[in-house]
Structure formats: C-alpha cells, structure tokens
Amino acid sequence: MNIRDLEYLVALSEHLHFRKAAEACFVSQPTLSAQIRKLEDELGVSLLERTSRRVLFTDAGLKLVDQAQKVLLEVKILSELASQQGDSMAGPLHVGFIPTVGPYLLPKVIPLLKDAFPQLELFLHEAQTHQLVEQLETGKLDCIILAAVKETEAFMELPLYNEPMVLAVPEQHDWAKKPELSMLALNGETLLMLGDGHCLRDQAMGFCFAAGANEDGSFKATSLETLRNMVAAGSGITLLPKLATPKEAIRDGVSYIKLNEPEPTRLITLAYRPGSPLRSRYEKIAQSINTHMVTLLEA
C-alpha cells in the first residue's frame, strides 16, 4: 500500500465513477482499477461491490476511505512542514473562493499577489461555502476566501475587508436618482435574492428582514449577474456587494444606491486549518489583500 493507492481510493469515493476518478488522478482507467484491485488483494477485503453498474463501497471500503482521507491530510501537513525549510512564500497554494467574491475580488488582487510573491504558485478553485469548507477540512484546499459565516468558526480566520452591500433598482424606479437611502425605506418592499447555498443570500436576507422587507419567493437567482439582469429588466430590486457594482451610479439600466442606518456589510476573511505550519504565509497574503482593499473601498 502506498499514498498513491489511497489517493485513487479517495478519488473513486468522490466521483463514484472509474473514468472520472482516473481523470482526476491523471491516470488511465485500467491503471486505477488495477490499483484498487491490488489494494483489495493486499488487505484481504472487498472494498467495492462489483455486481452493480454503479460504484458501491462496502462497509470496509467506506471505513478505509475515511481513514485514507485522514492519512492524506497528515501527509499534506508534513509536506507543508517541509516547505518551511525554504522560502515560505514559494511553491503551490490552492485557494478556494465563493462565487459572490471571486469574480470581483480576484482581478484586483491576483496581479498584486503575483508581483509581491513571484515564487508562489496560485491554484484557484470556485465553489459554494459548504463545498469549500469540506475541501479545506480534507486538505484539498490550503485556504479559502469567503464571507465569515458560522460554518467557518472551526478554522482560523484572517479578516480581509468589510464589504458594504448596495441597493440595486431599475433605472426607472422612483429611488433611482437618490444617492443614499436608509435601510428603513425597505420596510414592506420585496427583494430578489440568490438561491439556496449562497451565504450572501442568508446575509442579505438578515438585513432585509431586520428592515421589514420580504423575499420574492417566485424567483431565486443562481448568480449575481442574473440578479443584476433581472433588476435591469424591471423585475425587482436587490442587494449587491459593492465590488460587484460599477463606479457609475447608473449603468446598463440599473441604479446603485448606498444604504445606511445601518449600512449593511459583510466581512470577507481568509480561513485556514488550525495548526497549519503555513500560518505566516496566510498572514502575509491577508495583509497584502487587506491593505489594498481597504484603500480601494474607501476611494
């Protein structure tokens, strides 16, 4: 048994498909199948049920997958410890980010990070919060950038910046020409929201409900761009994070209005596993992003 065999097994448990698991491991399907069979022969137990068209794990197989994930995480930590012997800002770094942050933050900070840390190899992965949390726990990601939520409390979190939320209304709306608006003005209004799984949905709903606003239950958007286009079409109003809005107060049929009393904001953080030997690496990255974004958001 070797580490690579465990990687094959875990990949198969994730994809439940031999070809897809093989592609994820960058090997041929026969190679992966043969190694799984070899692992079974070595252990003397059946890890899979081969009488079905689907990939089904036996109880022994599920237990081994669980243990293999823990072993692979420990191997990753050992690799991180070894990397500290050289330049701490060199080598690969797998960073996860949520869809309501990545498209708007990354263009602003990736050039900055590449310039500041040229030997750092950044690999970027987009997914929803619950997926990022799971991938961070299992060691597939080194750190994640997302809005601080309850699910991230088990990790170490470095604050990056506080991002205001802005009210987006159709250009023809009665509020369209207002530069600012109190949250209390939303009392009794109905707002368009993102669908389930987006942490921004829960955060925006929290502010809206506190102000007396309701959600439009007939529609749930899959992305911020869908929300923006629905507003432009005159189908409703919504809250958008400031980085997702243009500099112009009115653009492409949408008017963006600053909110106050109180101003709705979300805290964007960089989260990593407690005890990670790469803490200083994450702190340097967070400091660089924080310095840049605080200046940008105050401009």
Short mmCIF file of C-alpha atoms in Angstrom, two decimals:
data_model
loop_
_atom_site.label_atom_id
_atom_site.label_comp_id
_atom_site.label_asym_id
_atom_site.label_seq_id
_atom_site.Cartn_x
_atom_site.Cartn_y
_atom_site.Cartn_z
CA MET A 1 0.00 0.00 0.00
CA ASN A 2 1.25 3.48 -0.84
CA ILE A 3 -0.01 7.06 -0.77
CA ARG A 4 -0.96 6.98 -4.43
CA ASP A 5 -3.25 3.98 -3.84
CA LEU A 6 -5.05 5.95 -1.13
CA GLU A 7 -5.44 8.88 -3.50
CA TYR A 8 -7.04 6.59 -6.09
CA LEU A 9 -9.43 5.21 -3.49
CA VAL A 10 -10.49 8.64 -2.21
CA ALA A 11 -10.95 9.94 -5.76
CA LEU A 12 -13.20 6.97 -6.56
CA SER A 13 -15.28 7.65 -3.44
CA GLU A 14 -15.75 11.27 -4.54
CA HIS A 15 -16.61 10.68 -8.19
CA LEU A 16 -18.25 7.23 -7.87
CA HIS A 17 -17.12 6.64 -11.43
CA PHE A 18 -13.91 4.90 -12.51
CA ARG A 19 -13.25 7.03 -15.58
CA LYS A 20 -13.86 10.33 -13.79
CA ALA A 21 -11.74 9.24 -10.83
CA ALA A 22 -8.94 8.22 -13.18
CA GLU A 23 -9.08 11.57 -14.96
CA ALA A 24 -8.92 13.38 -11.62
CA CYS A 25 -5.80 11.39 -10.74
CA PHE A 26 -4.27 11.83 -14.23
CA VAL A 27 -4.02 8.08 -14.89
CA SER A 28 -5.81 5.68 -17.19
CA GLN A 29 -8.95 3.89 -16.05
CA PRO A 30 -7.30 0.44 -16.25
CA THR A 31 -4.44 1.69 -14.06
CA LEU A 32 -6.78 2.98 -11.38
CA SER A 33 -8.94 -0.17 -11.50
CA ALA A 34 -5.88 -2.40 -11.22
CA GLN A 35 -4.51 -0.49 -8.24
CA ILE A 36 -7.85 -0.67 -6.41
CA ARG A 37 -7.93 -4.43 -7.04
CA LYS A 38 -4.33 -4.71 -5.85
CA LEU A 39 -5.24 -2.82 -2.67
CA GLU A 40 -8.11 -5.23 -2.03
CA ASP A 41 -5.82 -8.24 -2.51
CA GLU A 42 -3.23 -6.74 -0.19
CA LEU A 43 -5.77 -6.05 2.56
CA GLY A 44 -7.75 -9.22 2.01
CA VAL A 45 -11.11 -7.44 1.94
CA SER A 46 -13.56 -6.31 -0.73
CA LEU A 47 -13.75 -2.52 -0.92
CA LEU A 48 -16.33 -2.37 -3.70
CA GLU A 49 -19.46 -4.21 -4.77
CA ARG A 50 -18.90 -5.14 -8.40
CA THR A 51 -22.30 -6.67 -9.12
CA SER A 52 -23.89 -3.28 -9.75
CA ARG A 53 -23.48 -0.86 -12.63
CA ARG A 54 -22.85 1.82 -10.05
CA VAL A 55 -19.76 2.15 -7.86
CA LEU A 56 -20.82 1.00 -4.42
CA PHE A 57 -18.45 0.80 -1.47
CA THR A 58 -18.67 -1.96 1.11
CA ASP A 59 -18.64 -1.10 4.82
CA ALA A 60 -14.93 -1.95 4.87
CA GLY A 61 -14.41 0.26 1.86
CA LEU A 62 -16.15 3.22 3.47
CA LYS A 63 -14.10 2.83 6.64
CA LEU A 64 -10.89 2.70 4.62
CA VAL A 65 -11.90 5.82 2.65
CA ASP A 66 -12.47 7.69 5.90
CA GLN A 67 -9.07 6.66 7.21
CA ALA A 68 -7.39 7.34 3.87
CA GLN A 69 -8.69 10.93 3.91
CA LYS A 70 -7.13 11.44 7.34
CA VAL A 71 -3.82 9.94 6.20
CA LEU A 72 -3.70 12.14 3.09
CA LEU A 73 -4.38 15.22 5.21
CA GLU A 74 -1.50 14.30 7.53
CA VAL A 75 0.76 13.78 4.51
CA LYS A 76 -0.19 17.24 3.28
CA ILE A 77 0.65 18.75 6.67
CA LEU A 78 4.04 17.00 6.60
CA SER A 79 4.67 18.48 3.15
CA GLU A 80 3.77 21.92 4.46
CA LEU A 81 6.18 21.49 7.35
CA ALA A 82 8.94 20.51 4.93
CA SER A 83 8.22 23.53 2.75
CA GLN A 84 9.03 25.83 5.66
CA GLN A 85 12.68 24.87 5.33
CA GLY A 86 12.85 27.05 2.19
CA ASP A 87 11.17 30.25 1.14
CA SER A 88 7.78 30.31 2.90
CA MET A 89 6.28 32.29 0.02
CA ALA A 90 7.28 29.80 -2.66
CA GLY A 91 5.52 26.76 -4.07
CA PRO A 92 1.91 25.78 -4.81
CA LEU A 93 -1.06 27.20 -2.93
CA HIS A 94 -4.63 26.05 -3.56
CA VAL A 95 -7.10 28.80 -2.73
CA GLY A 96 -10.88 28.42 -2.74
CA PHE A 97 -13.36 31.28 -3.10
CA ILE A 98 -17.11 31.73 -3.26
CA PRO A 99 -18.86 32.87 -6.49
CA THR A 100 -20.01 36.17 -4.97
CA VAL A 101 -16.42 37.13 -4.10
CA GLY A 102 -14.03 35.55 -6.61
CA PRO A 103 -15.06 37.19 -9.91
CA TYR A 104 -14.92 40.65 -8.37
CA LEU A 105 -12.01 40.35 -5.92
CA LEU A 106 -9.51 38.20 -7.84
CA PRO A 107 -8.92 40.60 -10.77
CA LYS A 108 -7.97 43.23 -8.21
CA VAL A 109 -5.63 41.15 -6.02
CA ILE A 110 -4.10 38.37 -8.13
CA PRO A 111 -1.76 40.74 -10.04
CA LEU A 112 -0.84 42.27 -6.68
CA LEU A 113 -0.02 38.89 -5.13
CA LYS A 114 1.94 37.68 -8.14
CA ASP A 115 4.02 40.84 -8.05
CA ALA A 116 4.61 40.66 -4.29
CA PHE A 117 5.22 36.89 -4.17
CA PRO A 118 6.50 35.82 -7.61
CA GLN A 119 7.51 32.33 -6.45
CA LEU A 120 4.05 31.50 -5.17
CA GLU A 121 2.05 29.22 -7.50
CA LEU A 122 -1.64 30.06 -7.07
CA PHE A 123 -4.29 27.50 -7.99
CA LEU A 124 -7.81 28.95 -7.78
CA HIS A 125 -10.99 26.96 -7.10
CA GLU A 126 -14.55 28.34 -7.08
CA ALA A 127 -17.35 26.66 -5.12
CA GLN A 128 -20.12 27.42 -2.66
CA THR A 129 -19.38 27.79 1.05
CA HIS A 130 -20.28 24.27 2.20
CA GLN A 131 -18.14 22.75 -0.55
CA LEU A 132 -15.17 24.96 0.28
CA VAL A 133 -15.42 24.10 3.98
CA GLU A 134 -15.41 20.38 3.20
CA GLN A 135 -12.44 20.73 0.83
CA LEU A 136 -10.50 22.73 3.40
CA GLU A 137 -11.23 20.14 6.09
CA THR A 138 -9.98 17.28 3.89
CA GLY A 139 -6.85 19.12 2.75
CA LYS A 140 -7.83 19.61 -0.88
CA LEU A 141 -7.57 23.36 -0.36
CA ASP A 142 -4.94 25.23 1.61
CA CYS A 143 -7.11 28.21 2.44
CA ILE A 144 -10.44 29.72 1.42
CA ILE A 145 -11.65 33.28 0.85
CA LEU A 146 -15.29 33.82 1.72
CA ALA A 147 -17.72 35.78 3.84
CA ALA A 148 -17.44 34.92 7.53
CA VAL A 149 -20.24 32.53 8.46
CA LYS A 150 -20.95 30.02 11.22
CA GLU A 151 -19.53 27.15 9.14
CA THR A 152 -16.04 28.70 9.25
CA GLU A 153 -15.86 29.10 13.04
CA ALA A 154 -13.80 25.91 13.36
CA PHE A 155 -11.00 27.43 11.26
CA MET A 156 -8.55 30.22 11.84
CA GLU A 157 -9.81 33.35 10.09
CA LEU A 158 -7.89 36.41 8.99
CA PRO A 159 -10.04 39.48 8.21
CA LEU A 160 -9.52 40.87 4.72
CA TYR A 161 -12.06 43.68 4.43
CA ASN A 162 -15.62 44.74 5.24
CA GLU A 163 -17.68 44.99 2.08
CA PRO A 164 -20.80 47.16 2.01
CA MET A 165 -23.94 45.98 0.26
CA VAL A 166 -25.58 48.33 -2.22
CA LEU A 167 -29.22 48.57 -3.24
CA ALA A 168 -29.78 47.94 -6.96
CA VAL A 169 -33.02 49.23 -8.51
CA PRO A 170 -34.22 49.64 -12.11
CA GLU A 171 -33.21 52.92 -13.75
CA GLN A 172 -36.90 53.90 -13.94
CA HIS A 173 -37.52 53.28 -10.23
CA ASP A 174 -38.66 56.16 -8.00
CA TRP A 175 -35.46 55.78 -5.95
CA ALA A 176 -33.11 55.65 -8.95
CA LYS A 177 -31.81 59.22 -8.55
CA LYS A 178 -31.25 59.01 -4.79
CA PRO A 179 -27.53 58.91 -3.79
CA GLU A 180 -28.31 57.32 -0.40
CA LEU A 181 -31.20 55.60 1.29
CA SER A 182 -31.98 54.41 4.81
CA MET A 183 -32.47 50.68 5.33
CA LEU A 184 -35.80 51.61 6.93
CA ALA A 185 -37.02 52.62 3.47
CA LEU A 186 -37.07 48.91 2.56
CA ASN A 187 -39.85 48.24 5.07
CA GLY A 188 -42.64 46.46 3.19
CA GLU A 189 -40.57 46.06 0.00
CA THR A 190 -39.99 42.72 -1.75
CA LEU A 191 -36.44 41.91 -2.90
CA LEU A 192 -34.96 39.44 -5.35
CA MET A 193 -32.48 37.02 -3.76
CA LEU A 194 -29.90 34.40 -4.64
CA GLY A 195 -30.85 30.74 -4.38
CA ASP A 196 -30.07 28.40 -1.51
CA GLY A 197 -26.40 27.57 -0.92
CA HIS A 198 -25.10 31.11 -1.30
CA CYS A 199 -24.01 32.60 2.02
CA LEU A 200 -24.71 36.08 0.61
CA ARG A 201 -28.38 35.09 0.42
CA ASP A 202 -28.57 34.49 4.17
CA GLN A 203 -26.65 37.66 4.97
CA ALA A 204 -28.75 39.84 2.67
CA MET A 205 -31.98 38.31 3.96
CA GLY A 206 -30.89 39.03 7.52
CA PHE A 207 -30.54 42.74 6.78
CA CYS A 208 -33.74 42.84 4.74
CA PHE A 209 -35.86 41.08 7.34
CA ALA A 210 -34.49 43.38 10.05
CA ALA A 211 -35.64 46.34 7.94
CA GLY A 212 -39.08 44.83 7.38
CA ALA A 213 -38.51 43.74 3.79
CA ASN A 214 -39.55 40.41 2.28
CA GLU A 215 -38.12 37.98 -0.27
CA ASP A 216 -39.64 37.45 -3.68
CA GLY A 217 -40.43 33.75 -3.34
CA SER A 218 -41.24 33.33 -7.03
CA PHE A 219 -37.62 33.66 -8.15
CA LYS A 220 -34.20 32.64 -6.84
CA ALA A 221 -31.13 33.64 -8.84
CA THR A 222 -28.15 31.39 -9.49
CA SER A 223 -25.65 34.26 -9.67
CA LEU A 224 -25.18 37.97 -9.02
CA GLU A 225 -25.23 38.62 -12.76
CA THR A 226 -28.66 37.01 -13.01
CA LEU A 227 -29.86 39.26 -10.21
CA ARG A 228 -28.42 42.32 -11.94
CA ASN A 229 -30.09 41.45 -15.24
CA MET A 230 -33.44 40.87 -13.53
CA VAL A 231 -33.21 44.30 -11.93
CA ALA A 232 -32.28 45.88 -15.27
CA ALA A 233 -35.36 44.23 -16.80
CA GLY A 234 -37.52 45.91 -14.18
CA SER A 235 -38.38 42.68 -12.39
CA GLY A 236 -37.46 43.89 -8.89
CA ILE A 237 -34.80 45.29 -6.58
CA THR A 238 -31.96 43.58 -4.73
CA LEU A 239 -28.81 43.96 -2.64
CA LEU A 240 -25.42 43.52 -4.32
CA PRO A 241 -21.94 43.55 -2.77
CA LYS A 242 -20.08 46.76 -3.59
CA LEU A 243 -17.29 45.05 -5.53
CA ALA A 244 -19.92 43.68 -7.91
CA THR A 245 -21.14 47.18 -8.78
CA PRO A 246 -19.66 49.67 -11.27
CA LYS A 247 -18.21 53.06 -10.37
CA GLU A 248 -21.12 54.80 -12.10
CA ALA A 249 -24.27 55.40 -10.04
CA ILE A 250 -26.42 54.32 -13.01
CA ARG A 251 -25.28 51.86 -15.66
CA ASP A 252 -26.95 49.46 -18.09
CA GLY A 253 -30.42 50.11 -16.75
CA VAL A 254 -29.53 49.67 -13.06
CA SER A 255 -29.18 52.36 -10.39
CA TYR A 256 -26.91 51.64 -7.42
CA ILE A 257 -27.79 53.33 -4.12
CA LYS A 258 -25.72 53.46 -0.93
CA LEU A 259 -27.58 52.23 2.15
CA ASN A 260 -27.23 53.47 5.71
CA GLU A 261 -28.88 53.43 9.15
CA PRO A 262 -27.36 50.90 9.36
CA GLU A 263 -25.09 50.24 6.38
CA PRO A 264 -25.30 46.51 5.54
CA THR A 265 -21.85 44.94 5.27
CA ARG A 266 -20.25 41.51 5.18
CA LEU A 267 -16.81 40.56 6.48
CA ILE A 268 -14.61 38.80 3.93
CA THR A 269 -11.99 36.55 5.50
CA LEU A 270 -9.21 34.13 4.64
CA ALA A 271 -9.74 30.87 6.53
CA TYR A 272 -7.22 28.07 7.08
CA ARG A 273 -6.90 24.95 9.22
CA PRO A 274 -5.85 25.47 12.86
CA GLY A 275 -2.27 24.42 13.46
CA SER A 276 -1.25 24.81 9.83
CA PRO A 277 2.53 25.32 9.57
CA LEU A 278 1.90 27.82 6.76
CA ARG A 279 0.27 30.37 9.04
CA SER A 280 2.85 33.04 8.27
CA ARG A 281 2.18 32.57 4.54
CA TYR A 282 -1.53 33.17 5.00
CA GLU A 283 -0.87 36.19 7.23
CA LYS A 284 1.32 37.83 4.58
CA ILE A 285 -1.28 37.21 1.87
CA ALA A 286 -4.08 38.52 4.08
CA GLN A 287 -2.11 41.63 4.97
CA SER A 288 -1.44 42.39 1.31
CA ILE A 289 -5.10 41.97 0.37
CA ASN A 290 -6.29 43.97 3.38
CA THR A 291 -4.02 46.94 2.68
CA HIS A 292 -5.07 47.05 -0.96
CA MET A 293 -8.80 46.51 -0.47
CA VAL A 294 -9.28 48.92 2.43
CA THR A 295 -7.75 51.67 0.29
CA LEU A 296 -9.84 50.65 -2.73
CA LEU A 297 -13.15 50.51 -0.86
CA GLU A 298 -12.55 53.88 0.80
CA ALA A 299 -11.81 55.59 -2.51
#
